[in-house]
Coordinates of C-alpha atoms and ligand atoms in Angstrom, one line a residue:
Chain A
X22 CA 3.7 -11.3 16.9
X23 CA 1.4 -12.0 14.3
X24 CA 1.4 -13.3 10.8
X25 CA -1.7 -11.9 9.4
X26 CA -1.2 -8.3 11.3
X27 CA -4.9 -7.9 11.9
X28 CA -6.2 -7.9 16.0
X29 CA -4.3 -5.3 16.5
X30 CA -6.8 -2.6 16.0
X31 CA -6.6 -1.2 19.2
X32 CA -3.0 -1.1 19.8
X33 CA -2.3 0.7 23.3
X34 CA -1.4 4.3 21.9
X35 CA 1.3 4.5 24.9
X36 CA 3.0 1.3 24.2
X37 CA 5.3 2.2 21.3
X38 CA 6.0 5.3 22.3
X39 CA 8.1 3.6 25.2
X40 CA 9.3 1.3 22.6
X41 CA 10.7 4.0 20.3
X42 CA 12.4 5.7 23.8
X43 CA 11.1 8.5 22.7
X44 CA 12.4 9.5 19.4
X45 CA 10.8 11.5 16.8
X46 CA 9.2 9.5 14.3
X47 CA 11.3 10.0 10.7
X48 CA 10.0 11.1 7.8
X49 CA 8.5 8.6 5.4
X50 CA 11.4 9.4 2.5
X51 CA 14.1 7.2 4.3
X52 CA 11.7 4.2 4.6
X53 CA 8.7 4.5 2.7
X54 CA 6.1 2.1 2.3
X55 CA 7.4 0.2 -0.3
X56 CA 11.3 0.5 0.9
X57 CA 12.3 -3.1 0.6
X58 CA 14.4 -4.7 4.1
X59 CA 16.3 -7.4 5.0
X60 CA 18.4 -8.0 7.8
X61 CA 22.3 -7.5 7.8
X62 CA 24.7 -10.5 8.1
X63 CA 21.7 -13.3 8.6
X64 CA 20.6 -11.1 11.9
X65 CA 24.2 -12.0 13.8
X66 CA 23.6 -9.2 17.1
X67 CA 19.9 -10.0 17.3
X68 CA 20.6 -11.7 20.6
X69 CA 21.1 -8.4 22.4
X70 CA 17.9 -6.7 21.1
X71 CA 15.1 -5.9 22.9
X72 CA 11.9 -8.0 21.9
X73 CA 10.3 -5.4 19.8
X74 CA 14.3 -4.9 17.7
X75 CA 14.4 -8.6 18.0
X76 CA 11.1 -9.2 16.2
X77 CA 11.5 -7.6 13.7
X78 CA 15.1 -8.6 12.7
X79 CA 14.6 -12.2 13.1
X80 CA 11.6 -11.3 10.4
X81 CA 14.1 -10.0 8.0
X82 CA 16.3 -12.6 8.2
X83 CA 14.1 -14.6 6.1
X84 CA 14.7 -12.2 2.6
X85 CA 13.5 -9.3 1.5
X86 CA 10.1 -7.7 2.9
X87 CA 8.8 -4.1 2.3
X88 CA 8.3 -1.7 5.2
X89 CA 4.4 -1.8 5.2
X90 CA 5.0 -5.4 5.1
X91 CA 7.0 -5.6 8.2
X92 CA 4.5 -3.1 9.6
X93 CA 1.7 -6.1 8.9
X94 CA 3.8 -8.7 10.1
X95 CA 4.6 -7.1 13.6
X96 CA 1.6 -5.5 14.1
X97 CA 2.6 -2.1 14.8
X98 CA 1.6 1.2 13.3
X99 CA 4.4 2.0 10.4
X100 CA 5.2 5.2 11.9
X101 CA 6.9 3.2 15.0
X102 CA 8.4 0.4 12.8
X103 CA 10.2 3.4 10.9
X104 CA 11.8 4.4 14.5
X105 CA 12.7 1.1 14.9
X106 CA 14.6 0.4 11.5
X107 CA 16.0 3.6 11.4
X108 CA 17.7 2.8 14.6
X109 CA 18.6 -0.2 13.5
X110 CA 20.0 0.8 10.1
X111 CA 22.4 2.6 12.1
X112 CA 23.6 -0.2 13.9
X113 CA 24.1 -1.8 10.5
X114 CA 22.0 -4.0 11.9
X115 CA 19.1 -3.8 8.6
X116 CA 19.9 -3.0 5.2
X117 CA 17.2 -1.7 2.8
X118 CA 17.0 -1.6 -1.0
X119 CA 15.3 1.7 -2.7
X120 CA 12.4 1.0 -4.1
X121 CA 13.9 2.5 -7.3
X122 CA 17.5 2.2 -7.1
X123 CA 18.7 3.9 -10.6
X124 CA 17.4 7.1 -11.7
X125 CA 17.9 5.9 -15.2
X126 CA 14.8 3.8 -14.7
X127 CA 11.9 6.0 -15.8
X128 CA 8.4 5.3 -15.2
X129 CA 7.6 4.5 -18.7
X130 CA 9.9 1.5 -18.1
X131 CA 8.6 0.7 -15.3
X132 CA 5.1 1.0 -16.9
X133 CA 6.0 -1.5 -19.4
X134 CA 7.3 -4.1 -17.5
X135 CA 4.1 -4.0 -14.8
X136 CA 2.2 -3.9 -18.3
X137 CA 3.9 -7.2 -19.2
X138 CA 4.2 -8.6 -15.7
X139 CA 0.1 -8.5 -15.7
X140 CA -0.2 -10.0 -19.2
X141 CA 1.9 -12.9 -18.4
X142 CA 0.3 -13.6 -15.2
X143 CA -3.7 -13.2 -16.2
X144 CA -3.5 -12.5 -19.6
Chain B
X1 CA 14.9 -18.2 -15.7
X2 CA 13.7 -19.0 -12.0
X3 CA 10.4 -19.8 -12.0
X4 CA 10.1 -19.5 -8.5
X5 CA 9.7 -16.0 -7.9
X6 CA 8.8 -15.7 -4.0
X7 CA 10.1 -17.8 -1.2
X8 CA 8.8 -21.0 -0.3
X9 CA 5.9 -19.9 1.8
X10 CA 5.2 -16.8 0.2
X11 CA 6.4 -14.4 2.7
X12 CA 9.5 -13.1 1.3
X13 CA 10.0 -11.6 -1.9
X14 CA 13.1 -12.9 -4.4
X15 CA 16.9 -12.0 -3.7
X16 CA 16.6 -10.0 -7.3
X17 CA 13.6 -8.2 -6.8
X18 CA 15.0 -4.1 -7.7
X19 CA 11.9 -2.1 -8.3
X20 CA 9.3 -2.0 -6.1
X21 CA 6.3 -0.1 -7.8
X22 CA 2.7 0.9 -5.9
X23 CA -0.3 1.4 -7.0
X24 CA -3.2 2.6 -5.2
X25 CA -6.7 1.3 -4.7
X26 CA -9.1 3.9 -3.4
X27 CA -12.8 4.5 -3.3
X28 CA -15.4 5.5 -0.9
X29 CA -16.4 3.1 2.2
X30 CA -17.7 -0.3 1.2
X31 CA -16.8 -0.1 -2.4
X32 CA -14.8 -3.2 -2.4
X33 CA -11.4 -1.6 -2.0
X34 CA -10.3 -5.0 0.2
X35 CA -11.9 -7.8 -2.1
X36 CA -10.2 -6.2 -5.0
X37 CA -6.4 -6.4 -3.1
X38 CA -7.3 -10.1 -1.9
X39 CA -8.4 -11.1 -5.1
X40 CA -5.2 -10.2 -6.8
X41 CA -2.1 -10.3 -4.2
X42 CA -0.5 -13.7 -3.6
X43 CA -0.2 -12.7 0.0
X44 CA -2.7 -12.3 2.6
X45 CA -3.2 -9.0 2.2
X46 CA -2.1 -7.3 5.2
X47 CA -3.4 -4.8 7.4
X48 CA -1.0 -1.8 8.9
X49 CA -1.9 1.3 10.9
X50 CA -0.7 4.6 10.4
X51 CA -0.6 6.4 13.8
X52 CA -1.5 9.9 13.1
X53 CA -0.3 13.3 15.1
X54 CA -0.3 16.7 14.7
X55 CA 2.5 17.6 12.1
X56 CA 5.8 17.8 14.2
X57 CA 4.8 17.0 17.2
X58 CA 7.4 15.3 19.7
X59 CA 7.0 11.6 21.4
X60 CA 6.5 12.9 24.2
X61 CA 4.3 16.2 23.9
X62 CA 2.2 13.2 22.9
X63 CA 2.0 11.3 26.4
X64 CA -0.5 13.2 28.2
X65 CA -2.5 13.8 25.2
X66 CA -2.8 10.4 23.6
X67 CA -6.3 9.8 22.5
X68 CA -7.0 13.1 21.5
X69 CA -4.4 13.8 18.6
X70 CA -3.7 10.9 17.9
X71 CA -6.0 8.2 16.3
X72 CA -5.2 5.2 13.9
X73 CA -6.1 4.2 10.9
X74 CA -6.0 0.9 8.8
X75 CA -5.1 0.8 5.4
X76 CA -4.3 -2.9 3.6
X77 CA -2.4 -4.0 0.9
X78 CA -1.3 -6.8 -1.2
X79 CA 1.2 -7.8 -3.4
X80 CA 2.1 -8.6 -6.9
X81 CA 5.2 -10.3 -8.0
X82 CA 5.6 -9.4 -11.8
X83 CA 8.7 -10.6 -12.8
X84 CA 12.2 -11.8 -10.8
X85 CA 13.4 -8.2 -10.5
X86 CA 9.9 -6.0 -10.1
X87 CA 7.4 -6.3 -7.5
X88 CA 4.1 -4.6 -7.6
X89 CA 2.3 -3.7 -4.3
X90 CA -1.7 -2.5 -4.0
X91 CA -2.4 -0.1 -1.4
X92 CA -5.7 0.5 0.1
X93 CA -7.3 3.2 2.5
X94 CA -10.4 4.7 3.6
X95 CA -11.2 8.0 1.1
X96 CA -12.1 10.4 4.2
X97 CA -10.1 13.7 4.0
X98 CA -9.2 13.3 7.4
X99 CA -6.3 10.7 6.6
X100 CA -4.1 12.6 4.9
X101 CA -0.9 11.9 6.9
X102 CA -2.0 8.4 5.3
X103 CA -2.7 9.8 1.9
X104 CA 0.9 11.3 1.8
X105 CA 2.6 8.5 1.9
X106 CA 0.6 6.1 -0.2
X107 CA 0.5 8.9 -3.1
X108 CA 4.5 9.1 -2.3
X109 CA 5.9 7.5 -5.2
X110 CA 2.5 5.7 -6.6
X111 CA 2.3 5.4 -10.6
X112 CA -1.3 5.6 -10.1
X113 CA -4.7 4.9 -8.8
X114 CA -7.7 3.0 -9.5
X115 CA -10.9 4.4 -8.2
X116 CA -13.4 1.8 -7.8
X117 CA -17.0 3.2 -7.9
X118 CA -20.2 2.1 -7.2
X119 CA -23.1 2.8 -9.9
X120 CA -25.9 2.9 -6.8
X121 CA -23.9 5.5 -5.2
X122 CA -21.9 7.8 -7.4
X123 CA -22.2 10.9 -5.3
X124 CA -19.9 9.1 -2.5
X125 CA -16.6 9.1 -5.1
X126 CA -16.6 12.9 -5.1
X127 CA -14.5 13.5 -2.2
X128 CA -12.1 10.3 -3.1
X129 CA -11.9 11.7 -6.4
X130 CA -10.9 15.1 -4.9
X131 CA -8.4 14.0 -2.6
X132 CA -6.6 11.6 -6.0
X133 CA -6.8 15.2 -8.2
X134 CA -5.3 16.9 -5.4
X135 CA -2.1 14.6 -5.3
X136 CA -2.0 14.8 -8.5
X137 CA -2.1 11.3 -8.8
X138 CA -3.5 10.2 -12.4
X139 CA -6.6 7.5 -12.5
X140 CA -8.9 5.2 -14.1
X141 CA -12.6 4.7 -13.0
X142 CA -13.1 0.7 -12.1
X143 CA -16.9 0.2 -11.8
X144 CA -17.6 -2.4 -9.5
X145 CA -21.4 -3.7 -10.5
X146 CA -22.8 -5.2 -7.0
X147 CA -25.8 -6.5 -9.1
X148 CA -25.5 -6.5 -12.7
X149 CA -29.1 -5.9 -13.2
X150 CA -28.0 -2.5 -12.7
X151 CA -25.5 -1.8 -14.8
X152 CA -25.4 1.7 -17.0
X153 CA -24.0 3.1 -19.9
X154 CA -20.6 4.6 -19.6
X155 CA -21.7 7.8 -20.6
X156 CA -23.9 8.3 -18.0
X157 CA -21.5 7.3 -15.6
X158 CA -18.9 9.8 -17.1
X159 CA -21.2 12.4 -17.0
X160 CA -22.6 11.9 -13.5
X161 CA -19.6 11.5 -12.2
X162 CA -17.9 14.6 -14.5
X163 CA -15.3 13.0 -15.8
X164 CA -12.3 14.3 -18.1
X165 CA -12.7 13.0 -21.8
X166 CA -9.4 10.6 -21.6
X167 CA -10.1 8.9 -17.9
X168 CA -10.7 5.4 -18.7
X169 CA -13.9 3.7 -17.0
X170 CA -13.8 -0.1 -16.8
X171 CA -16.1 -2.7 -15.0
X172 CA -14.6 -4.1 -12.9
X173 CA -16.1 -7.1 -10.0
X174 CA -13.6 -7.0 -7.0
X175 CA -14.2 -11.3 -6.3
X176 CA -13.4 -12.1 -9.6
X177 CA -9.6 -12.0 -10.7
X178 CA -9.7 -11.7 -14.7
X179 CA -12.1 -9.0 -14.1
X180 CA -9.8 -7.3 -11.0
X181 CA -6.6 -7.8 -13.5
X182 CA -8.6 -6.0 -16.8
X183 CA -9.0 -3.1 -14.7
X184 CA -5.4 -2.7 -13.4
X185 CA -4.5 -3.6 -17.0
X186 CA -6.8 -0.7 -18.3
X187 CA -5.3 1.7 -15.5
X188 CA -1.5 0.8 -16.4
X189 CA -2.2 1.2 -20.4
X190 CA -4.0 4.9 -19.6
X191 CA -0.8 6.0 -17.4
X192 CA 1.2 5.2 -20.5
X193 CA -0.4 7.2 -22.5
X194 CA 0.2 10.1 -19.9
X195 CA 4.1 9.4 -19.5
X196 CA 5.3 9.4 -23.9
Ligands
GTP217 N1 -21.9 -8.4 -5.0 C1 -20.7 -7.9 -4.8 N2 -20.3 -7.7 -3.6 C2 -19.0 -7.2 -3.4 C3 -18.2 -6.9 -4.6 N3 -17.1 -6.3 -4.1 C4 -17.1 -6.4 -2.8 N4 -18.3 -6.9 -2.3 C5 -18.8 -7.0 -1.0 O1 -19.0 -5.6 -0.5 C6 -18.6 -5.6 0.9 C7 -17.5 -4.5 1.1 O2 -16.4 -4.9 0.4 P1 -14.9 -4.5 0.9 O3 -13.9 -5.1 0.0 O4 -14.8 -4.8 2.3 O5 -15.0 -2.9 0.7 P2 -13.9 -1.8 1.2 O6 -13.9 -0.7 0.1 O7 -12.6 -2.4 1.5 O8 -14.6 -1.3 2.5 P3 -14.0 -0.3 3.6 O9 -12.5 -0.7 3.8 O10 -14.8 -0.6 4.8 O11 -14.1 1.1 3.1 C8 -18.1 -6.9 1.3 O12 -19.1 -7.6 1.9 C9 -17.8 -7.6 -0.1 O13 -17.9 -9.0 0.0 C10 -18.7 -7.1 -5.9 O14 -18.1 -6.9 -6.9 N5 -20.0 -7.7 -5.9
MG218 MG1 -11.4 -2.3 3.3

């Protein structure tokens, strides 16, 4: 594993293919890209895991990451780390945060406070 | 208030954090898309590669013809804590038409984009600019001057570049971070405008 995710530009196409056994890859609405992840119980079952599971639950044992950032972290192509949470969601083995959990927060909320976050932090 | 808003060594975002919110950085190859993410995200901006395949295809329809469907590309991104409960990411990727797999799930739930330009070489934008109008994905021109010798007026730029009356156009330079923040500051005040 890597920490800066580059290197990895020529990840064998084969390899997580064997690592996903085969599973279709989801759809990006159950993790998207900015899904935020962290692992269930401080990463208790990990032991058990193969490498690749192992990985990337001992990552998320450290807080809360988003998917792409896993995805940079690991060094695998997104579509593959989405197999791998998805499976491990199911074993209650992850737990994600939307990015957007209420639907009472509009954009023009969310506007405003990236409005103000930028102003305080370089204004 | 906690003023420490990541963890300790950066990685990991704050136990309040609730809205994640992404905006995208796009532009044409070699138009700074990478030195604007690193100048602003207090990560290393990270690298991640979408593995694309023909729409629907299975795992393993995709075994004996690896290398010919499928091909990757890299997109990076950085990140943005804003406050204790809202994180901003910046998402950048190549503008070819080819990566739309990518394109659909960076425009996925993106408040909007900043199309970074370069004066020298306008005509490149045009198929960026298509692919942002075709996700509907509403944008403000950042101008990044590579040699300030060559700056031009606005209007020229506007109308070289054909666009709508209300799309703001900001300079922007990518290495500097005032100058990278004005930009995302002009994007973020235009998308208010579009959402009361
Ligand atoms: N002089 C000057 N050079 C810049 C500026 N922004 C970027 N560069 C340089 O231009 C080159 C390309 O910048 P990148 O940030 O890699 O551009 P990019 O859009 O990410 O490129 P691709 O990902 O390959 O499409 C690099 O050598 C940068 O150092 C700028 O504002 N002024
Ligand atoms: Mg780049």
């Amino acid at each position: 594993m890597t920490t800066d995710g580059t290197g990895h530009e020529s990840v064998d196409l084969v390899r997580p293919y064997v690592i996903t056994n085969g599973q279709e890859l989801p759809k990006g609405d159950e993790f998207e890209l900015v899904t935020l992840v962290t692992a269930a119980d401080g990463g208790a079952r990990r032991a058990q895991l193969d490498p690749e599971r192992r990985a990337l639950v001992e990552l998320c044992c450290g807080g809360y990451l988003s998917v792409a950032e896993i995805a940079g972290h690991i060094g695998l192509p997104i579509g593959v780390i989405r197999v791998l949470l998805s499976d491990l969601a199911g074993n209650g083995q992850i737990v994600t945060r939307n990015p957007v959990p209420t639907a009472q927060l509009t954009d023009i909320q969310v506007l405003q406070e990236v409005l103000d976050g930028l102003q305080t932090r370089f204004g | 208030m906690d003023s420490r808003l990541v963890s300790d060594d950066h990685t990991y975002l704050s136990e309040q954090v609730r809205i994640a919110a992404k905006i995208l950085v796009v532009g044409h190859f070699a138009v700074g898309k990478t030195t604007f993410i690193g100048t602003l995200s207090e990560i290393p901006p990270l690298r991640t590669e979408e593995t694309m395949t023909r729409a629907g295809a299975h795992i393993d329809d995709l075994r004996g013809v690896q290398g010919k469907t499928t091909t990757t590309v890299a997109m990076d991104f950085g990140r943005l804590t804003l406050s204790d409960t809202l994180v901003l990411y910046l998402f950048g990727t190549p503008g070819q038409q080819r990566f739309v797999q990518v394109w659909e799930d960076m425009a996925r739930g993106a408040l909007g984009a900043l199309l970074l330009v370069d004066p020298q070489r306008l005509e490149e934008s045009f198929p960026v600019m298509d692919l942002v109008e075709s996700y509907g994905i509403p944008y403000a021109v950042g101008v990044n001057y590579f040699d300030e010798s060559e700056r031009r007026p606005d209007d020229e730029l506007r109308e070289a570049l054909d666009l709508l009356p209300d799309t703001p156009v900001v300079a922007c330079d990518a290495r500097d971070e005032a100058s990278s923040a004005g930009a995302l500051i002009t994007l973020v005040k235009y998308l208010q405008t579009r959402t009361s």
